[in-house]
């Protein structure tokens, strides 16, 4: 313990009490995630969801322009037919697990052993291609069987000093291994920037007025498109945005944890890097470094709540027992309101197209003060190593 740190101990009864209170607040009742068959008023949405930080599902929130006013439905094929040459910056990973912690080992350590590796936050590498090429890659037949979650988590990659997060055209054309997983997941307001030619077709709503009024902001900070299938997984994380996610086709599977679970998810500072691929070395991780050569570190969640029932996982992360994961399936035509600071792990059950609207959260609120304190609480296990 450092000189200016104060040792605070939370007795087990206090943690049990917090867990019970969180369950009562957010997860009690038959419908812990309320479902609306029509858009609620701004007042109802603000009172029952934004003010309480309570997720909900809204149907018939986005309607098409037909006479029957059905929920807007768009598939990847529809988008390709709209503009086959539309250029995308696509994410590619060895197994669908990008923007998550992977085991990395520096080449100087010799043979790959788990005890000689460290958890590293790894971003996918990026490659530009047309949307029609992306569809072909996404649907390409893959040999062998999909690796298990355990196999994915135990896979060790060599870490290199190459700081490029892209793959060369020569290496890409040479052919990636058949298990490579492609998805499109930009978080840079892509629909109103690099995909503006698609945005100006007026296929999607520019804003949700009822939501803007409740959030107290005039328009979304970002509007992003998501394309992929069941092989892509986004690990548990949070966003400092109020999020409205609409599924245009397919199905998204969210595993949610309320903000009060922050101290129990083992967020730690980790080295960061990104995937690379070459025909000679296969998949490697290139380290992110500062100008002085030191490794860049970012905070990321070490534990995976979907495995909290496994004894070996609880042995390593005992405080997971106090988390409150809730699996929610968002089908085509459904809109999920995900409040700011809610933790979420996301995958799909099939090929899926979605669009999400990010609205700035309010930082001048009591809830932010409490959350910021909770997030700074470090489990004793993390301090010890």
Short mmCIF file of C-alpha atoms in Angstrom, two decimals:
data_model
loop_
_atom_site.label_atom_id
_atom_site.label_comp_id
_atom_site.label_asym_id
_atom_site.label_seq_id
_atom_site.Cartn_x
_atom_site.Cartn_y
_atom_site.Cartn_z
CA UNK A 1 0.00 0.00 0.00
CA UNK A 2 1.38 3.40 -0.97
CA UNK A 3 1.87 6.18 1.57
CA UNK A 4 -1.24 8.18 0.65
CA UNK A 5 -3.57 5.19 0.27
CA UNK A 6 -6.14 4.37 2.94
CA UNK A 7 -6.97 0.73 3.55
CA UNK A 8 -10.75 0.32 3.49
CA UNK A 9 -12.33 -3.04 4.20
CA UNK A 10 -15.82 -3.99 3.06
CA UNK A 11 -17.23 -6.72 5.32
CA UNK A 12 -19.00 -9.57 3.56
CA UNK A 13 -22.41 -8.54 5.02
CA UNK A 14 -21.97 -5.09 3.46
CA UNK A 15 -21.25 -6.62 0.04
CA UNK A 16 -24.22 -8.96 0.42
CA UNK A 17 -26.42 -5.99 1.29
CA UNK A 18 -25.22 -4.03 -1.74
CA UNK A 19 -25.89 -7.02 -3.99
CA UNK A 20 -29.42 -7.37 -2.63
CA UNK A 21 -30.11 -3.65 -3.07
CA UNK A 22 -28.88 -3.73 -6.67
CA UNK A 23 -31.06 -6.76 -7.40
CA UNK A 24 -34.09 -4.98 -5.93
CA UNK A 25 -33.38 -1.75 -7.79
CA UNK A 26 -32.69 -3.07 -11.28
CA UNK A 27 -33.43 -6.78 -11.54
CA UNK A 28 -36.53 -7.52 -9.47
CA UNK A 29 -39.89 -8.49 -10.94
CA UNK A 30 -40.80 -10.57 -13.95
CA UNK A 31 -39.87 -7.83 -16.43
CA UNK A 32 -36.55 -6.46 -15.24
CA UNK A 33 -36.12 -4.97 -18.72
CA UNK A 34 -39.48 -3.35 -19.57
CA UNK A 35 -40.75 -3.70 -23.14
CA UNK A 36 -42.82 -1.00 -24.84
CA UNK A 37 -44.94 -1.75 -27.91
CA UNK A 38 -44.75 1.90 -28.93
CA UNK A 39 -42.48 4.84 -28.26
CA UNK A 40 -43.04 6.29 -24.76
CA UNK A 41 -43.43 10.01 -24.26
CA UNK A 42 -40.34 12.03 -23.41
CA UNK A 43 -41.67 12.48 -19.88
CA UNK A 44 -42.24 8.75 -19.30
CA UNK A 45 -38.87 7.88 -20.82
CA UNK A 46 -37.09 10.47 -18.66
CA UNK A 47 -38.95 9.58 -15.46
CA UNK A 48 -38.92 5.79 -15.68
CA UNK A 49 -35.63 5.13 -17.46
CA UNK A 50 -33.13 7.98 -17.89
CA UNK A 51 -33.53 9.29 -14.33
CA UNK A 52 -33.41 5.75 -12.89
CA UNK A 53 -30.66 4.45 -15.21
CA UNK A 54 -33.00 1.60 -16.21
CA UNK A 55 -32.71 -0.10 -19.63
CA UNK A 56 -35.77 -0.82 -21.72
CA UNK A 57 -36.74 -2.28 -25.09
CA UNK A 58 -38.93 -0.25 -27.45
CA UNK A 59 -40.74 -1.76 -30.42
CA UNK A 60 -42.03 0.21 -33.41
CA UNK A 61 -39.49 2.94 -32.69
CA UNK A 62 -38.16 2.97 -36.26
CA UNK A 63 -40.72 2.53 -39.04
CA UNK A 64 -40.19 2.14 -42.76
CA UNK A 65 -41.74 4.40 -45.38
CA UNK A 66 -44.29 1.87 -46.61
CA UNK A 67 -48.02 2.43 -46.33
CA UNK A 68 -48.24 -0.14 -43.53
CA UNK A 69 -45.50 1.58 -41.48
CA UNK A 70 -43.73 -1.64 -40.48
CA UNK A 71 -40.55 -1.71 -38.36
CA UNK A 72 -37.58 -0.77 -40.54
CA UNK A 73 -35.84 -3.93 -41.76
CA UNK A 74 -32.54 -3.87 -43.67
CA UNK A 75 -30.19 -6.78 -44.30
CA UNK A 76 -26.59 -6.84 -45.41
CA UNK A 77 -27.84 -7.82 -48.86
CA UNK A 78 -30.01 -4.70 -48.94
CA UNK A 79 -27.02 -2.52 -48.12
CA UNK A 80 -24.87 -4.23 -50.76
CA UNK A 81 -27.61 -3.81 -53.37
CA UNK A 82 -27.85 -0.13 -52.43
CA UNK A 83 -24.16 0.47 -53.21
CA UNK A 84 -21.90 -2.57 -53.88
CA UNK A 85 -18.78 -0.38 -54.00
CA UNK A 86 -19.34 1.32 -50.64
CA UNK A 87 -15.94 1.40 -48.93
CA UNK A 88 -15.63 0.04 -45.38
CA UNK A 89 -12.73 -0.13 -42.92
CA UNK A 90 -13.32 -3.68 -41.68
CA UNK A 91 -12.09 -5.28 -38.45
CA UNK A 92 -10.38 -8.67 -38.77
CA UNK A 93 -9.37 -11.00 -35.91
CA UNK A 94 -8.23 -14.63 -35.66
CA UNK A 95 -11.39 -15.76 -33.85
CA UNK A 96 -13.84 -12.89 -33.46
CA UNK A 97 -12.42 -11.67 -30.15
CA UNK A 98 -11.17 -8.15 -30.75
CA UNK A 99 -11.10 -5.15 -28.41
CA UNK A 100 -10.58 -7.53 -25.52
CA UNK A 101 -7.85 -9.03 -23.33
CA UNK A 102 -5.67 -11.71 -24.91
CA UNK A 103 -2.54 -13.52 -23.74
CA UNK A 104 0.60 -11.99 -25.25
CA UNK A 105 4.22 -13.02 -24.84
CA UNK A 106 7.26 -11.10 -25.98
CA UNK A 107 9.47 -12.97 -28.43
CA UNK A 108 12.49 -12.74 -26.12
CA UNK A 109 10.80 -15.06 -23.61
CA UNK A 110 11.14 -18.06 -25.87
CA UNK A 111 8.49 -20.80 -26.04
CA UNK A 112 4.88 -19.94 -25.36
CA UNK A 113 3.76 -20.69 -21.82
CA UNK A 114 0.80 -19.13 -20.06
CA UNK A 115 2.88 -18.30 -17.00
CA UNK A 116 5.26 -16.23 -19.19
CA UNK A 117 2.47 -14.27 -20.86
CA UNK A 118 0.44 -11.27 -19.79
CA UNK A 119 -3.08 -10.10 -20.48
CA UNK A 120 -3.00 -7.44 -23.16
CA UNK A 121 -5.83 -5.34 -24.54
CA UNK A 122 -5.81 -6.14 -28.25
CA UNK A 123 -7.57 -4.28 -31.02
CA UNK A 124 -8.44 -5.93 -34.35
CA UNK A 125 -6.42 -5.03 -37.39
CA UNK A 126 -8.19 -2.96 -39.98
CA UNK A 127 -8.50 -3.43 -43.72
CA UNK A 128 -10.36 -1.35 -46.28
CA UNK A 129 -12.62 -3.19 -48.71
CA UNK A 130 -15.95 -2.74 -50.47
CA UNK A 131 -19.12 -3.80 -48.71
CA UNK A 132 -19.65 -6.52 -51.32
CA UNK A 133 -16.16 -7.91 -50.61
CA UNK A 134 -16.93 -7.76 -46.90
CA UNK A 135 -20.10 -9.79 -47.42
CA UNK A 136 -18.12 -12.46 -49.27
CA UNK A 137 -15.51 -12.65 -46.51
CA UNK A 138 -18.16 -12.74 -43.79
CA UNK A 139 -20.00 -15.62 -45.42
CA UNK A 140 -16.99 -17.55 -46.68
CA UNK A 141 -17.01 -21.21 -45.73
CA UNK A 142 -14.67 -21.86 -42.82
CA UNK A 143 -12.98 -25.19 -42.29
CA UNK A 144 -12.87 -26.98 -38.96
CA UNK A 145 -14.93 -26.18 -35.90
CA UNK A 146 -15.38 -22.92 -34.05
CA UNK A 147 -12.95 -22.79 -31.10
CA UNK A 148 -14.43 -22.88 -27.62
CA UNK A 149 -14.29 -19.88 -25.32
CA UNK A 150 -11.70 -21.70 -23.23
CA UNK A 151 -9.50 -22.34 -26.27
CA UNK A 152 -9.77 -18.70 -27.30
CA UNK A 153 -8.87 -17.40 -23.84
CA UNK A 154 -5.85 -19.71 -23.51
CA UNK A 155 -4.39 -18.95 -26.92
CA UNK A 156 -1.05 -17.16 -26.65
CA UNK A 157 0.21 -14.70 -29.28
CA UNK A 158 3.72 -13.42 -29.80
CA UNK A 159 4.11 -9.71 -29.11
CA UNK A 160 6.20 -7.67 -31.56
CA UNK A 161 7.60 -4.16 -31.67
CA UNK A 162 5.94 -3.43 -35.02
CA UNK A 163 3.50 -0.63 -34.31
CA UNK A 164 1.39 -1.02 -37.46
CA UNK A 165 -2.23 -2.03 -36.86
CA UNK A 166 -2.91 -2.74 -40.51
CA UNK A 167 -2.19 -5.71 -42.71
CA UNK A 168 -0.32 -5.27 -45.95
CA UNK A 169 -2.16 -5.68 -49.24
CA UNK A 170 0.30 -8.42 -50.22
CA UNK A 171 -0.34 -10.38 -47.02
CA UNK A 172 -4.08 -9.91 -47.33
CA UNK A 173 -4.17 -11.07 -50.94
CA UNK A 174 -1.99 -14.06 -50.03
CA UNK A 175 -4.92 -15.30 -48.01
CA UNK A 176 -5.85 -15.17 -44.35
CA UNK A 177 -6.47 -18.43 -42.48
CA UNK A 178 -9.98 -19.75 -42.94
CA UNK A 179 -10.89 -19.07 -39.31
CA UNK A 180 -10.38 -15.31 -39.66
CA UNK A 181 -13.46 -13.41 -38.49
CA UNK A 182 -14.62 -10.19 -40.14
CA UNK A 183 -16.97 -7.55 -38.77
CA UNK A 184 -17.64 -3.84 -39.14
CA UNK A 185 -17.67 -1.93 -35.86
CA UNK A 186 -16.65 1.71 -36.16
CA UNK A 187 -17.24 4.13 -33.28
CA UNK A 188 -16.40 7.38 -35.04
CA UNK A 189 -19.84 8.59 -36.14
CA UNK A 190 -19.22 6.51 -39.26
CA UNK A 191 -22.68 6.91 -40.80
CA UNK A 192 -22.36 10.68 -40.86
CA UNK A 193 -18.71 10.69 -41.93
CA UNK A 194 -17.07 7.89 -43.90
CA UNK A 195 -20.44 6.34 -44.85
CA UNK A 196 -22.12 9.64 -45.64
CA UNK A 197 -23.17 8.41 -49.08
CA UNK A 198 -25.28 5.78 -47.29
CA UNK A 199 -26.53 8.22 -44.65
CA UNK A 200 -27.79 10.72 -47.21
CA UNK A 201 -30.09 8.08 -48.70
CA UNK A 202 -32.33 8.80 -45.67
CA UNK A 203 -32.66 5.12 -44.78
CA UNK A 204 -32.24 5.79 -41.05
CA UNK A 205 -33.68 8.33 -38.61
CA UNK A 206 -31.44 11.34 -38.07
CA UNK A 207 -32.52 11.63 -34.45
CA UNK A 208 -35.10 10.47 -31.91
CA UNK A 209 -36.78 13.65 -30.70
CA UNK A 210 -38.39 11.98 -27.68
CA UNK A 211 -34.95 10.76 -26.59
CA UNK A 212 -33.20 14.08 -27.24
CA UNK A 213 -35.73 15.86 -25.05
CA UNK A 214 -35.20 13.36 -22.24
CA UNK A 215 -31.40 13.46 -22.51
CA UNK A 216 -31.33 17.25 -22.78
CA UNK A 217 -29.17 17.32 -25.92
CA UNK A 218 -30.23 18.45 -29.41
CA UNK A 219 -28.89 15.52 -31.43
CA UNK A 220 -26.74 12.37 -31.21
CA UNK A 221 -23.02 12.76 -30.71
CA UNK A 222 -22.46 9.78 -33.04
CA UNK A 223 -24.45 7.41 -35.24
CA UNK A 224 -22.68 4.13 -36.00
CA UNK A 225 -23.40 1.11 -38.18
CA UNK A 226 -22.60 -2.45 -37.06
CA UNK A 227 -22.26 -5.50 -39.37
CA UNK A 228 -21.24 -9.04 -38.43
CA UNK A 229 -22.32 -12.48 -37.27
CA UNK A 230 -22.31 -14.78 -34.25
CA UNK A 231 -18.52 -15.23 -34.33
CA UNK A 232 -17.80 -11.64 -33.32
CA UNK A 233 -17.77 -10.81 -29.60
CA UNK A 234 -17.31 -7.46 -27.90
CA UNK A 235 -15.98 -8.00 -24.38
CA UNK A 236 -17.50 -6.37 -21.29
CA UNK A 237 -17.09 -2.60 -21.31
CA UNK A 238 -18.98 0.61 -20.64
CA UNK A 239 -19.59 3.81 -22.59
CA UNK A 240 -19.96 7.39 -21.40
CA UNK A 241 -22.98 7.77 -23.66
CA UNK A 242 -26.71 7.19 -23.53
CA UNK A 243 -27.08 4.48 -26.16
CA UNK A 244 -30.05 3.64 -28.40
CA UNK A 245 -29.29 0.46 -30.36
CA UNK A 246 -31.70 -0.59 -33.12
CA UNK A 247 -31.47 -4.01 -34.77
CA UNK A 248 -32.22 -3.76 -38.49
CA UNK A 249 -31.93 -7.52 -39.05
CA UNK A 250 -30.71 -10.55 -37.12
CA UNK A 251 -30.37 -10.57 -33.33
CA UNK A 252 -27.97 -8.97 -30.84
CA UNK A 253 -27.26 -10.69 -27.52
CA UNK A 254 -26.32 -8.29 -24.72
CA UNK A 255 -25.01 -9.37 -21.32
CA UNK A 256 -25.64 -6.38 -19.07
CA UNK A 257 -24.28 -5.42 -15.66
CA UNK A 258 -25.47 -2.31 -13.79
CA UNK A 259 -22.97 0.44 -12.91
CA UNK A 260 -22.96 -0.68 -9.25
CA UNK A 261 -21.06 -3.81 -10.33
CA UNK A 262 -17.98 -1.69 -11.16
CA UNK A 263 -15.85 -2.74 -8.13
CA UNK A 264 -16.45 -6.44 -8.81
CA UNK A 265 -15.45 -6.65 -12.49
CA UNK A 266 -11.68 -6.39 -11.95
CA UNK A 267 -10.90 -3.47 -14.22
CA UNK A 268 -7.10 -3.15 -14.36
CA UNK A 269 -4.51 -1.23 -16.34
CA UNK A 270 -3.25 -3.48 -19.14
CA UNK A 271 -0.72 -3.14 -21.93
CA UNK A 272 -2.37 -2.52 -25.28
CA UNK A 273 -1.68 -3.57 -28.84
CA UNK A 274 -3.35 -4.70 -32.03
CA UNK A 275 -3.51 -7.84 -34.13
CA UNK A 276 -1.34 -8.29 -37.19
CA UNK A 277 -1.15 -11.12 -39.67
CA UNK A 278 1.55 -12.25 -42.08
CA UNK A 279 1.93 -15.42 -44.10
CA UNK A 280 5.26 -16.18 -42.41
CA UNK A 281 4.51 -15.36 -38.75
CA UNK A 282 0.76 -15.86 -38.65
CA UNK A 283 -1.15 -13.88 -36.03
CA UNK A 284 0.91 -11.63 -33.76
CA UNK A 285 0.23 -8.66 -31.49
CA UNK A 286 1.99 -5.37 -32.13
CA UNK A 287 2.49 -3.35 -28.96
CA UNK A 288 1.23 0.21 -28.55
CA UNK A 289 4.06 2.40 -27.27
CA UNK A 290 4.57 6.00 -26.21
CA UNK A 291 7.13 8.20 -27.94
CA UNK A 292 9.65 7.31 -25.23
CA UNK A 293 9.26 3.61 -26.03
CA UNK A 294 7.27 2.64 -22.93
CA UNK A 295 4.21 0.44 -23.38
CA UNK A 296 0.85 2.19 -23.51
CA UNK A 297 -1.59 0.97 -20.86
CA UNK A 298 -5.36 1.32 -20.72
CA UNK A 299 -7.96 0.21 -18.15
CA UNK A 300 -9.95 -2.88 -19.17
CA UNK A 301 -12.04 -5.53 -17.45
CA UNK A 302 -10.12 -8.73 -16.69
CA UNK A 303 -12.99 -11.02 -15.71
CA UNK A 304 -15.68 -12.46 -17.99
CA UNK A 305 -19.06 -12.53 -16.26
CA UNK A 306 -20.48 -15.17 -18.60
CA UNK A 307 -18.14 -17.63 -16.87
CA UNK A 308 -18.88 -16.59 -13.30
CA UNK A 309 -20.43 -19.97 -12.46
CA UNK A 310 -17.15 -21.80 -13.15
CA UNK A 311 -15.25 -22.61 -9.97
CA UNK A 312 -11.83 -21.94 -11.53
CA UNK A 313 -13.02 -18.48 -12.63
CA UNK A 314 -14.33 -17.64 -9.16
CA UNK A 315 -11.05 -18.83 -7.67
CA UNK A 316 -9.27 -16.17 -9.72
CA UNK A 317 -12.02 -13.51 -9.51
CA UNK A 318 -14.00 -14.19 -6.30
CA UNK A 319 -15.83 -10.85 -6.33
CA UNK A 320 -17.65 -11.88 -9.51
CA UNK A 321 -20.16 -13.53 -7.21
CA UNK A 322 -21.48 -10.02 -6.43
CA UNK A 323 -22.11 -9.10 -10.07
CA UNK A 324 -25.56 -9.11 -11.69
CA UNK A 325 -25.23 -10.21 -15.32
CA UNK A 326 -28.47 -10.20 -17.30
CA UNK A 327 -28.71 -11.61 -20.83
CA UNK A 328 -31.01 -9.69 -23.15
CA UNK A 329 -31.86 -10.65 -26.74
CA UNK A 330 -32.64 -7.73 -29.06
CA UNK A 331 -34.36 -8.96 -32.21
CA UNK A 332 -34.96 -7.30 -35.56
CA UNK A 333 -37.27 -4.33 -35.10
CA UNK A 334 -36.36 -3.84 -31.43
CA UNK A 335 -34.58 -0.81 -29.99
CA UNK A 336 -32.58 -1.15 -26.77
CA UNK A 337 -32.07 1.82 -24.49
CA UNK A 338 -28.77 1.19 -22.72
CA UNK A 339 -28.11 3.88 -20.11
CA UNK A 340 -24.69 5.46 -19.83
CA UNK A 341 -22.15 3.56 -17.69
CA UNK A 342 -23.96 0.22 -17.93
CA UNK A 343 -21.46 -2.55 -18.60
CA UNK A 344 -22.22 -4.72 -21.60
CA UNK A 345 -20.79 -7.70 -23.43
CA UNK A 346 -22.23 -8.14 -26.92
CA UNK A 347 -22.47 -10.88 -29.51
CA UNK A 348 -25.01 -12.08 -32.08
CA UNK A 349 -27.00 -15.23 -32.76
CA UNK A 350 -26.72 -14.90 -36.56
CA UNK A 351 -25.74 -12.43 -39.28
CA UNK A 352 -26.85 -9.08 -37.90
CA UNK A 353 -27.12 -5.46 -38.97
CA UNK A 354 -27.56 -2.79 -36.32
CA UNK A 355 -27.32 0.94 -35.83
CA UNK A 356 -26.62 2.78 -32.59
CA UNK A 357 -27.14 6.37 -31.58
CA UNK A 358 -24.85 7.82 -28.91
CA UNK A 359 -26.03 10.82 -26.90
CA UNK A 360 -23.74 12.65 -24.47
CA UNK A 361 -24.27 11.69 -20.84
CA UNK A 362 -24.62 14.20 -18.02
CA UNK A 363 -21.44 14.42 -15.96
CA UNK A 364 -22.90 17.07 -13.63
CA UNK A 365 -25.00 14.52 -11.75
CA UNK A 366 -24.84 12.69 -8.39
CA UNK A 367 -24.83 9.33 -10.18
CA UNK A 368 -21.55 10.17 -11.94
CA UNK A 369 -19.93 11.13 -8.63
CA UNK A 370 -20.94 7.84 -7.03
CA UNK A 371 -19.93 5.78 -10.05
CA UNK A 372 -16.54 7.48 -10.31
CA UNK A 373 -15.84 6.55 -6.69
CA UNK A 374 -17.03 2.96 -7.13
CA UNK A 375 -14.85 2.51 -10.19
CA UNK A 376 -11.78 3.61 -8.25
CA UNK A 377 -12.22 0.84 -5.67
CA UNK A 378 -9.61 -1.81 -6.48
CA UNK A 379 -10.12 -5.42 -5.34
CA UNK A 380 -7.40 -6.59 -2.96
CA UNK A 381 -6.60 -9.43 -5.38
CA UNK A 382 -5.77 -6.89 -8.08
CA UNK A 383 -3.44 -4.97 -5.77
CA UNK A 384 -1.61 -8.14 -4.87
CA UNK A 385 -1.05 -9.07 -8.46
#
